[in-house]
């Protein structure tokens, strides 16, 4: 098995062969992302792999940077400003800011400029009945306008189309007749759910991803086949479940945020191996820190997620909070003269100053090099040499009266506190006590910085898993193949609606079975999202009984809702009727997962350091840290801080107040000294 996680700075590749894990890390090639993937795959020998699993931030970065193709948006006349209006929500930081504008609105970096959003004369009622028939002549005129504008794709989202797809289906036929065979996404197929704005934004994102990933996936597939790969290419969705490439390209909005989700699933899988079911997961890479939660062995899954504030995608996703705090986070001087770290990143090009690729701004990587933690000759498995003089020059050029030592020390503390604040916010959001959770530290920079902030967030311990620099890629070998379908229908749960709900589940299950290969063993799971009558938000993933939905099943669904509502909110309101909103079916195909080989115990020969390093800027005085190689560690070893543990693609820093204990599967558990 082989998997790849394409990040903004590095592309991580892992392979499992004969029970052993092999890894490779290559620089992400901006503009030619698939070439970096193929380079890493060839390094590990992709020819004999039966499965190649893929996750990428390729499409996500395109949306964030607005490197997007030109598309048209068709909606019911009078509603073409839906993408600008959004939900009219403001972020907390902008509640009192009169100059704040939505980042994707017409006034600032729109996803689709207003002149490419065209109103179509038609109207359905909320129950799906036709109120105004589709005006085909007017629709053709609007499509000809878009054709003259040379759009590359079309998104169609008509009012109430989730209840009746008749107008959207006909409009797609007109698109084919007028514009030819261009990518076209229809909301009633892509996201047949209530709430117009989220359905519209999801459909827009799907068109962008079709255009971006179609060419990319073809080039990737051709490159892998040219290297001798004859197995199955899978893409990971936003819960890190795997989807065959053809199915993923049919609805690519589901894969836009796959990379960060893989780390959460990998953490849950490895946590089960080492009996750690409660985890705060922090993936610190070159550009960002992605923070998520695993409770009782399960990631927290949302029914939607945001790419930017209020830019909604209707896809199941692991709940992940991303902050601009990574190894490439830039140290700068604010307008008030203070030192700040991030959220801007040096990325892969030009990268931190020490890379010697033209970057002049100091970063967290430069700090750790100056501090004596990073090895200038062994970075990225020895593929890169870091220049200490360039790091020093970058800090010297900062426009501040602070002495050099204070610049580096303050920047280090600020960088740590940025991540600590993100972790603390997650703990507050879910109402958990961090003392009951271990902090899983992964990503190339995770083991480097996270142990030093353990006391700031008061976690139980910090765990550095095997191969932390490529742990998200390993997460792609820890999930199952899964397929999901959903439908919305606002119905108060009473006995008379049972036939309609039964028909919804029967249709979805038949559609799902038709898309699966014959003979596949699957586990089917039903659920629904519902609310108390009068509420505007839903309680998601309430269990639904198997078999025919009858009066008894409706009673069970109502009971299940009240149980789920009480568990989530602490109250029960059984006197209020329950209204079903969205019905879901999930089919899981069990697949082989990565296994972690046990680590041998140490014999009579004691663990010995391979050197030492003088640490500066990380505390109030210089310290001597012992240096160890991770491949020398055995189960049961105890490493007293200050210490540095180096491996090919990551570095672990244990502070002077901590000790690290090596576990049975190679994990390093870091605790405060007694």
PDB file of C-alpha atoms in Angstrom, residues 384-647:
ATOM      1  CA  UNK A 384      18.662  20.068   2.330  1.00  0.00           C
ATOM      2  CA  UNK A 385      21.424  22.078   3.966  1.00  0.00           C
ATOM      3  CA  UNK A 386      20.384  24.923   6.244  1.00  0.00           C
ATOM      4  CA  UNK A 387      22.434  28.121   6.367  1.00  0.00           C
ATOM      5  CA  UNK A 388      22.848  29.450   9.917  1.00  0.00           C
ATOM      6  CA  UNK A 389      24.318  32.734   8.676  1.00  0.00           C
ATOM      7  CA  UNK A 390      21.220  33.491   6.578  1.00  0.00           C
ATOM      8  CA  UNK A 391      18.963  32.902   9.592  1.00  0.00           C
ATOM      9  CA  UNK A 392      21.044  35.284  11.681  1.00  0.00           C
ATOM     10  CA  UNK A 393      21.034  37.932   8.952  1.00  0.00           C
ATOM     11  CA  UNK A 394      17.244  37.695   8.626  1.00  0.00           C
ATOM     12  CA  UNK A 395      16.766  38.497  12.322  1.00  0.00           C
ATOM     13  CA  UNK A 396      19.367  41.248  12.236  1.00  0.00           C
ATOM     14  CA  UNK A 397      17.420  42.987   9.463  1.00  0.00           C
ATOM     15  CA  UNK A 398      14.208  43.247  11.487  1.00  0.00           C
ATOM     16  CA  UNK A 399      13.219  46.881  12.075  1.00  0.00           C
ATOM     17  CA  UNK A 400      13.259  46.850  15.881  1.00  0.00           C
ATOM     18  CA  UNK A 401      15.505  48.285  18.613  1.00  0.00           C
ATOM     19  CA  UNK A 402      15.458  44.975  20.509  1.00  0.00           C
ATOM     20  CA  UNK A 403      18.820  43.234  20.888  1.00  0.00           C
ATOM     21  CA  UNK A 404      19.376  40.130  18.782  1.00  0.00           C
ATOM     22  CA  UNK A 405      18.901  37.600  21.607  1.00  0.00           C
ATOM     23  CA  UNK A 406      15.599  39.214  22.632  1.00  0.00           C
ATOM     24  CA  UNK A 407      14.309  39.178  19.040  1.00  0.00           C
ATOM     25  CA  UNK A 408      14.789  35.442  18.724  1.00  0.00           C
ATOM     26  CA  UNK A 409      13.605  34.584  22.239  1.00  0.00           C
ATOM     27  CA  UNK A 410      10.435  36.690  22.045  1.00  0.00           C
ATOM     28  CA  UNK A 411       9.586  35.346  18.587  1.00  0.00           C
ATOM     29  CA  UNK A 412       9.992  31.778  19.865  1.00  0.00           C
ATOM     30  CA  UNK A 413       7.648  32.370  22.803  1.00  0.00           C
ATOM     31  CA  UNK A 414       5.060  34.127  20.612  1.00  0.00           C
ATOM     32  CA  UNK A 415       5.110  31.281  18.084  1.00  0.00           C
ATOM     33  CA  UNK A 416       4.487  28.738  20.853  1.00  0.00           C
ATOM     34  CA  UNK A 417       1.700  30.793  22.379  1.00  0.00           C
ATOM     35  CA  UNK A 418      -0.058  31.107  19.010  1.00  0.00           C
ATOM     36  CA  UNK A 419      -0.353  27.305  18.838  1.00  0.00           C
ATOM     37  CA  UNK A 420      -1.242  27.006  22.533  1.00  0.00           C
ATOM     38  CA  UNK A 421      -4.101  29.464  22.028  1.00  0.00           C
ATOM     39  CA  UNK A 422      -5.433  27.398  19.120  1.00  0.00           C
ATOM     40  CA  UNK A 423      -5.362  24.204  21.193  1.00  0.00           C
ATOM     41  CA  UNK A 424      -6.986  25.923  24.164  1.00  0.00           C
ATOM     42  CA  UNK A 425      -9.763  27.284  21.933  1.00  0.00           C
ATOM     43  CA  UNK A 426     -10.562  23.758  20.736  1.00  0.00           C
ATOM     44  CA  UNK A 427     -10.745  22.553  24.346  1.00  0.00           C
ATOM     45  CA  UNK A 428     -13.121  25.396  25.250  1.00  0.00           C
ATOM     46  CA  UNK A 429     -15.242  24.833  22.124  1.00  0.00           C
ATOM     47  CA  UNK A 430     -15.954  21.226  23.069  1.00  0.00           C
ATOM     48  CA  UNK A 431     -15.999  21.729  26.827  1.00  0.00           C
ATOM     49  CA  UNK A 432     -13.249  19.204  27.510  1.00  0.00           C
ATOM     50  CA  UNK A 433     -10.592  19.186  30.227  1.00  0.00           C
ATOM     51  CA  UNK A 434      -7.170  19.036  28.496  1.00  0.00           C
ATOM     52  CA  UNK A 435      -5.815  17.129  31.502  1.00  0.00           C
ATOM     53  CA  UNK A 436      -7.871  14.142  30.325  1.00  0.00           C
ATOM     54  CA  UNK A 437      -6.346  14.253  26.828  1.00  0.00           C
ATOM     55  CA  UNK A 438      -2.955  13.444  25.374  1.00  0.00           C
ATOM     56  CA  UNK A 439      -1.550  15.778  22.716  1.00  0.00           C
ATOM     57  CA  UNK A 440      -0.626  13.857  19.552  1.00  0.00           C
ATOM     58  CA  UNK A 441       2.289  15.784  18.014  1.00  0.00           C
ATOM     59  CA  UNK A 442       2.906  15.184  14.331  1.00  0.00           C
ATOM     60  CA  UNK A 443       3.766  16.993  11.157  1.00  0.00           C
ATOM     61  CA  UNK A 444       7.418  17.742  10.485  1.00  0.00           C
ATOM     62  CA  UNK A 445       7.427  20.564  13.072  1.00  0.00           C
ATOM     63  CA  UNK A 446       4.981  19.061  15.594  1.00  0.00           C
ATOM     64  CA  UNK A 447       7.508  17.169  17.767  1.00  0.00           C
ATOM     65  CA  UNK A 448       9.804  20.168  17.482  1.00  0.00           C
ATOM     66  CA  UNK A 449       7.500  22.733  19.103  1.00  0.00           C
ATOM     67  CA  UNK A 450       4.569  21.002  20.822  1.00  0.00           C
ATOM     68  CA  UNK A 451       6.346  19.437  23.839  1.00  0.00           C
ATOM     69  CA  UNK A 452       7.546  22.921  24.838  1.00  0.00           C
ATOM     70  CA  UNK A 453       3.959  24.172  25.222  1.00  0.00           C
ATOM     71  CA  UNK A 454       2.598  21.187  27.169  1.00  0.00           C
ATOM     72  CA  UNK A 455       2.508  23.205  30.382  1.00  0.00           C
ATOM     73  CA  UNK A 456       0.712  26.078  28.656  1.00  0.00           C
ATOM     74  CA  UNK A 457      -2.284  23.911  27.715  1.00  0.00           C
ATOM     75  CA  UNK A 458      -2.038  21.446  30.641  1.00  0.00           C
ATOM     76  CA  UNK A 459      -2.433  18.266  28.610  1.00  0.00           C
ATOM     77  CA  UNK A 460      -1.982  14.842  30.193  1.00  0.00           C
ATOM     78  CA  UNK A 461       1.069  14.094  28.050  1.00  0.00           C
ATOM     79  CA  UNK A 462       2.549  14.684  24.612  1.00  0.00           C
ATOM     80  CA  UNK A 463       2.814  11.678  22.275  1.00  0.00           C
ATOM     81  CA  UNK A 464       5.173  11.646  19.304  1.00  0.00           C
ATOM     82  CA  UNK A 465       4.070   8.761  17.031  1.00  0.00           C
ATOM     83  CA  UNK A 466       6.360   6.840  14.662  1.00  0.00           C
ATOM     84  CA  UNK A 467       7.189   8.749  11.475  1.00  0.00           C
ATOM     85  CA  UNK A 468       5.619  12.006  12.700  1.00  0.00           C
ATOM     86  CA  UNK A 469       6.783  13.970   9.672  1.00  0.00           C
ATOM     87  CA  UNK A 470       4.567  11.847   7.432  1.00  0.00           C
ATOM     88  CA  UNK A 471       1.881  10.868   9.892  1.00  0.00           C
ATOM     89  CA  UNK A 472      -0.981  12.388   7.885  1.00  0.00           C
ATOM     90  CA  UNK A 473       0.068  10.264   4.918  1.00  0.00           C
ATOM     91  CA  UNK A 474       0.000   7.215   7.232  1.00  0.00           C
ATOM     92  CA  UNK A 475      -3.525   8.289   8.188  1.00  0.00           C
ATOM     93  CA  UNK A 476      -4.549   7.603   4.592  1.00  0.00           C
ATOM     94  CA  UNK A 477      -3.634   3.968   5.236  1.00  0.00           C
ATOM     95  CA  UNK A 478      -5.737   3.935   8.419  1.00  0.00           C
ATOM     96  CA  UNK A 479      -9.228   4.532   6.988  1.00  0.00           C
ATOM     97  CA  UNK A 480     -11.898   2.583   5.139  1.00  0.00           C
ATOM     98  CA  UNK A 481     -13.562   3.078   1.801  1.00  0.00           C
ATOM     99  CA  UNK A 482     -16.838   4.848   2.504  1.00  0.00           C
ATOM    100  CA  UNK A 483     -19.683   6.207   0.395  1.00  0.00           C
ATOM    101  CA  UNK A 484     -22.331   8.627   1.634  1.00  0.00           C
ATOM    102  CA  UNK A 485     -25.612   9.966   0.289  1.00  0.00           C
ATOM    103  CA  UNK A 486     -28.046  12.430   1.852  1.00  0.00           C
ATOM    104  CA  UNK A 487     -31.436  13.958   1.104  1.00  0.00           C
ATOM    105  CA  UNK A 488     -33.370  16.771   2.779  1.00  0.00           C
ATOM    106  CA  UNK A 489     -37.099  16.735   3.521  1.00  0.00           C
ATOM    107  CA  UNK A 490     -38.661  18.792   6.302  1.00  0.00           C
ATOM    108  CA  UNK A 491     -41.163  16.432   7.945  1.00  0.00           C
ATOM    109  CA  UNK A 492     -42.560  16.343  11.462  1.00  0.00           C
ATOM    110  CA  UNK A 493     -42.102  12.759  12.631  1.00  0.00           C
ATOM    111  CA  UNK A 494     -45.579  11.269  12.860  1.00  0.00           C
ATOM    112  CA  UNK A 495     -46.836   7.818  11.754  1.00  0.00           C
ATOM    113  CA  UNK A 496     -48.237   9.139   8.465  1.00  0.00           C
ATOM    114  CA  UNK A 497     -44.777  10.239   7.164  1.00  0.00           C
ATOM    115  CA  UNK A 498     -43.272   6.751   7.550  1.00  0.00           C
ATOM    116  CA  UNK A 499     -43.877   5.705   3.886  1.00  0.00           C
ATOM    117  CA  UNK A 500     -42.196   8.855   2.572  1.00  0.00           C
ATOM    118  CA  UNK A 501     -39.125   8.451   4.783  1.00  0.00           C
ATOM    119  CA  UNK A 502     -38.945   4.751   3.901  1.00  0.00           C
ATOM    120  CA  UNK A 503     -38.944   5.698   0.206  1.00  0.00           C
ATOM    121  CA  UNK A 504     -36.101   8.199   0.756  1.00  0.00           C
ATOM    122  CA  UNK A 505     -33.902   5.565   2.424  1.00  0.00           C
ATOM    123  CA  UNK A 506     -34.813   2.888  -0.119  1.00  0.00           C
ATOM    124  CA  UNK A 507     -33.910   5.150  -3.050  1.00  0.00           C
ATOM    125  CA  UNK A 508     -30.584   6.191  -1.507  1.00  0.00           C
ATOM    126  CA  UNK A 509     -29.628   2.606  -0.649  1.00  0.00           C
ATOM    127  CA  UNK A 510     -30.507   1.412  -4.157  1.00  0.00           C
ATOM    128  CA  UNK A 511     -28.457   4.224  -5.677  1.00  0.00           C
ATOM    129  CA  UNK A 512     -25.542   3.354  -3.432  1.00  0.00           C
ATOM    130  CA  UNK A 513     -25.656  -0.368  -4.228  1.00  0.00           C
ATOM    131  CA  UNK A 514     -25.700   0.453  -7.948  1.00  0.00           C
ATOM    132  CA  UNK A 515     -22.437   2.341  -7.557  1.00  0.00           C
ATOM    133  CA  UNK A 516     -20.600  -0.450  -5.724  1.00  0.00           C
ATOM    134  CA  UNK A 517     -18.819  -3.395  -7.275  1.00  0.00           C
ATOM    135  CA  UNK A 518     -20.672  -6.700  -7.154  1.00  0.00           C
ATOM    136  CA  UNK A 519     -19.695  -8.946  -4.258  1.00  0.00           C
ATOM    137  CA  UNK A 520     -18.260  -6.203  -2.046  1.00  0.00           C
ATOM    138  CA  UNK A 521     -18.912  -6.709   1.639  1.00  0.00           C
ATOM    139  CA  UNK A 522     -20.334  -3.488   3.025  1.00  0.00           C
ATOM    140  CA  UNK A 523     -21.668  -2.209   6.298  1.00  0.00           C
ATOM    141  CA  UNK A 524     -24.599   0.166   5.802  1.00  0.00           C
ATOM    142  CA  UNK A 525     -25.355   2.838   8.377  1.00  0.00           C
ATOM    143  CA  UNK A 526     -28.453   5.039   8.470  1.00  0.00           C
ATOM    144  CA  UNK A 527     -28.820   8.333  10.302  1.00  0.00           C
ATOM    145  CA  UNK A 528     -30.780  11.551  10.148  1.00  0.00           C
ATOM    146  CA  UNK A 529     -30.424  15.174  11.228  1.00  0.00           C
ATOM    147  CA  UNK A 530     -33.405  16.611  13.066  1.00  0.00           C
ATOM    148  CA  UNK A 531     -34.559  19.518  15.180  1.00  0.00           C
ATOM    149  CA  UNK A 532     -37.241  20.389  17.670  1.00  0.00           C
ATOM    150  CA  UNK A 533     -40.057  22.183  15.860  1.00  0.00           C
ATOM    151  CA  UNK A 534     -39.199  25.880  15.857  1.00  0.00           C
ATOM    152  CA  UNK A 535     -35.437  25.441  15.993  1.00  0.00           C
ATOM    153  CA  UNK A 536     -33.205  26.663  13.164  1.00  0.00           C
ATOM    154  CA  UNK A 537     -30.320  24.237  13.792  1.00  0.00           C
ATOM    155  CA  UNK A 538     -30.147  20.455  13.729  1.00  0.00           C
ATOM    156  CA  UNK A 539     -28.831  17.668  15.900  1.00  0.00           C
ATOM    157  CA  UNK A 540     -26.873  15.521  13.399  1.00  0.00           C
ATOM    158  CA  UNK A 541     -26.230  11.792  12.993  1.00  0.00           C
ATOM    159  CA  UNK A 542     -29.173  10.452  14.981  1.00  0.00           C
ATOM    160  CA  UNK A 543     -29.433   6.682  14.527  1.00  0.00           C
ATOM    161  CA  UNK A 544     -32.180   5.229  12.291  1.00  0.00           C
ATOM    162  CA  UNK A 545     -33.392   1.604  12.592  1.00  0.00           C
ATOM    163  CA  UNK A 546     -32.628  -0.869   9.814  1.00  0.00           C
ATOM    164  CA  UNK A 547     -35.377  -2.368   7.706  1.00  0.00           C
ATOM    165  CA  UNK A 548     -38.692  -0.848   6.663  1.00  0.00           C
ATOM    166  CA  UNK A 549     -39.567   2.520   8.186  1.00  0.00           C
ATOM    167  CA  UNK A 550     -42.982   2.035   9.812  1.00  0.00           C
ATOM    168  CA  UNK A 551     -44.805   3.483  12.816  1.00  0.00           C
ATOM    169  CA  UNK A 552     -42.545   1.605  15.264  1.00  0.00           C
ATOM    170  CA  UNK A 553     -39.440   2.869  13.458  1.00  0.00           C
ATOM    171  CA  UNK A 554     -40.723   6.452  13.672  1.00  0.00           C
ATOM    172  CA  UNK A 555     -41.191   6.062  17.447  1.00  0.00           C
ATOM    173  CA  UNK A 556     -37.626   4.729  17.716  1.00  0.00           C
ATOM    174  CA  UNK A 557     -36.281   7.638  15.644  1.00  0.00           C
ATOM    175  CA  UNK A 558     -38.014  10.121  17.963  1.00  0.00           C
ATOM    176  CA  UNK A 559     -36.540   8.398  21.033  1.00  0.00           C
ATOM    177  CA  UNK A 560     -33.094   8.309  19.455  1.00  0.00           C
ATOM    178  CA  UNK A 561     -33.335  12.019  18.718  1.00  0.00           C
ATOM    179  CA  UNK A 562     -34.203  12.935  22.309  1.00  0.00           C
ATOM    180  CA  UNK A 563     -31.352  10.741  23.581  1.00  0.00           C
ATOM    181  CA  UNK A 564     -28.866  12.346  21.175  1.00  0.00           C
ATOM    182  CA  UNK A 565     -30.168  15.836  21.957  1.00  0.00           C
ATOM    183  CA  UNK A 566     -29.781  15.260  25.710  1.00  0.00           C
ATOM    184  CA  UNK A 567     -26.262  13.868  25.290  1.00  0.00           C
ATOM    185  CA  UNK A 568     -25.276  16.877  23.192  1.00  0.00           C
ATOM    186  CA  UNK A 569     -27.088  19.650  25.073  1.00  0.00           C
ATOM    187  CA  UNK A 570     -27.886  18.345  28.533  1.00  0.00           C
ATOM    188  CA  UNK A 571     -31.682  18.805  28.241  1.00  0.00           C
ATOM    189  CA  UNK A 572     -34.699  16.858  27.028  1.00  0.00           C
ATOM    190  CA  UNK A 573     -37.868  18.408  25.570  1.00  0.00           C
ATOM    191  CA  UNK A 574     -40.001  15.391  24.796  1.00  0.00           C
ATOM    192  CA  UNK A 575     -43.198  17.446  24.711  1.00  0.00           C
ATOM    193  CA  UNK A 576     -42.004  19.278  21.584  1.00  0.00           C
ATOM    194  CA  UNK A 577     -42.463  17.457  18.230  1.00  0.00           C
ATOM    195  CA  UNK A 578     -39.375  16.368  16.305  1.00  0.00           C
ATOM    196  CA  UNK A 579     -38.859  17.512  12.723  1.00  0.00           C
ATOM    197  CA  UNK A 580     -36.631  15.471  10.415  1.00  0.00           C
ATOM    198  CA  UNK A 581     -34.470  17.565   8.079  1.00  0.00           C
ATOM    199  CA  UNK A 582     -31.773  15.464   6.397  1.00  0.00           C
ATOM    200  CA  UNK A 583     -31.590  11.692   5.927  1.00  0.00           C
ATOM    201  CA  UNK A 584     -28.235   9.974   5.424  1.00  0.00           C
ATOM    202  CA  UNK A 585     -26.918   6.599   4.281  1.00  0.00           C
ATOM    203  CA  UNK A 586     -23.292   5.536   4.643  1.00  0.00           C
ATOM    204  CA  UNK A 587     -21.770   2.372   3.191  1.00  0.00           C
ATOM    205  CA  UNK A 588     -18.408   1.274   4.588  1.00  0.00           C
ATOM    206  CA  UNK A 589     -16.165  -1.151   2.722  1.00  0.00           C
ATOM    207  CA  UNK A 590     -13.580  -2.559   5.105  1.00  0.00           C
ATOM    208  CA  UNK A 591     -10.025  -2.215   3.786  1.00  0.00           C
ATOM    209  CA  UNK A 592      -6.566  -3.236   4.917  1.00  0.00           C
ATOM    210  CA  UNK A 593      -4.963  -0.753   7.324  1.00  0.00           C
ATOM    211  CA  UNK A 594      -1.409   0.067   8.284  1.00  0.00           C
ATOM    212  CA  UNK A 595      -0.084  -1.937  11.223  1.00  0.00           C
ATOM    213  CA  UNK A 596       2.703  -0.680  13.458  1.00  0.00           C
ATOM    214  CA  UNK A 597       5.400  -3.267  14.213  1.00  0.00           C
ATOM    215  CA  UNK A 598       6.284  -3.687  17.911  1.00  0.00           C
ATOM    216  CA  UNK A 599       9.569  -2.133  18.986  1.00  0.00           C
ATOM    217  CA  UNK A 600      12.124  -4.435  20.526  1.00  0.00           C
ATOM    218  CA  UNK A 601      13.122  -4.002  24.169  1.00  0.00           C
ATOM    219  CA  UNK A 602      16.617  -2.900  25.106  1.00  0.00           C
ATOM    220  CA  UNK A 603      19.175  -5.487  26.040  1.00  0.00           C
ATOM    221  CA  UNK A 604      22.137  -4.984  28.335  1.00  0.00           C
ATOM    222  CA  UNK A 605      23.639  -2.161  26.265  1.00  0.00           C
ATOM    223  CA  UNK A 606      22.443   1.231  27.636  1.00  0.00           C
ATOM    224  CA  UNK A 607      21.073   4.000  25.437  1.00  0.00           C
ATOM    225  CA  UNK A 608      23.845   6.443  24.573  1.00  0.00           C
ATOM    226  CA  UNK A 609      23.644   9.924  23.075  1.00  0.00           C
ATOM    227  CA  UNK A 610      25.372  10.532  19.763  1.00  0.00           C
ATOM    228  CA  UNK A 611      26.343  14.094  20.634  1.00  0.00           C
ATOM    229  CA  UNK A 612      25.225  17.260  22.368  1.00  0.00           C
ATOM    230  CA  UNK A 613      24.103  20.751  21.421  1.00  0.00           C
ATOM    231  CA  UNK A 614      24.152  24.115  23.159  1.00  0.00           C
ATOM    232  CA  UNK A 615      20.585  25.451  23.286  1.00  0.00           C
ATOM    233  CA  UNK A 616      20.013  29.185  23.132  1.00  0.00           C
ATOM    234  CA  UNK A 617      16.923  31.431  23.102  1.00  0.00           C
ATOM    235  CA  UNK A 618      14.502  28.711  24.304  1.00  0.00           C
ATOM    236  CA  UNK A 619      14.918  29.511  28.006  1.00  0.00           C
ATOM    237  CA  UNK A 620      16.476  32.173  30.236  1.00  0.00           C
ATOM    238  CA  UNK A 621      19.920  30.617  30.030  1.00  0.00           C
ATOM    239  CA  UNK A 622      21.984  28.399  27.781  1.00  0.00           C
ATOM    240  CA  UNK A 623      21.547  24.643  28.224  1.00  0.00           C
ATOM    241  CA  UNK A 624      23.344  21.522  27.064  1.00  0.00           C
ATOM    242  CA  UNK A 625      20.991  19.062  25.361  1.00  0.00           C
ATOM    243  CA  UNK A 626      21.949  15.463  24.660  1.00  0.00           C
ATOM    244  CA  UNK A 627      21.259  14.295  21.105  1.00  0.00           C
ATOM    245  CA  UNK A 628      19.826  10.851  20.308  1.00  0.00           C
ATOM    246  CA  UNK A 629      18.899   9.090  17.097  1.00  0.00           C
ATOM    247  CA  UNK A 630      15.356   7.775  17.017  1.00  0.00           C
ATOM    248  CA  UNK A 631      16.408   4.564  15.299  1.00  0.00           C
ATOM    249  CA  UNK A 632      18.568   3.793  18.387  1.00  0.00           C
ATOM    250  CA  UNK A 633      15.581   3.904  20.774  1.00  0.00           C
ATOM    251  CA  UNK A 634      14.099   0.708  22.219  1.00  0.00           C
ATOM    252  CA  UNK A 635      10.873   0.034  24.093  1.00  0.00           C
ATOM    253  CA  UNK A 636      11.154   1.167  27.695  1.00  0.00           C
ATOM    254  CA  UNK A 637      13.941   3.689  27.142  1.00  0.00           C
ATOM    255  CA  UNK A 638      13.683   6.900  29.163  1.00  0.00           C
ATOM    256  CA  UNK A 639      15.183  10.111  27.776  1.00  0.00           C
ATOM    257  CA  UNK A 640      15.739  12.933  30.268  1.00  0.00           C
ATOM    258  CA  UNK A 641      15.414  16.517  29.045  1.00  0.00           C
ATOM    259  CA  UNK A 642      16.824  18.717  27.790  1.00  0.00           C
ATOM    260  CA  UNK A 643      17.256  16.352  24.872  1.00  0.00           C
ATOM    261  CA  UNK A 644      16.941  16.269  21.102  1.00  0.00           C
ATOM    262  CA  UNK A 645      15.822  13.148  19.252  1.00  0.00           C
ATOM    263  CA  UNK A 646      16.569  13.298  15.545  1.00  0.00           C
ATOM    264  CA  UNK A 647      15.193  11.198  12.741  1.00  0.00           C
TER     265      UNK A 647
END
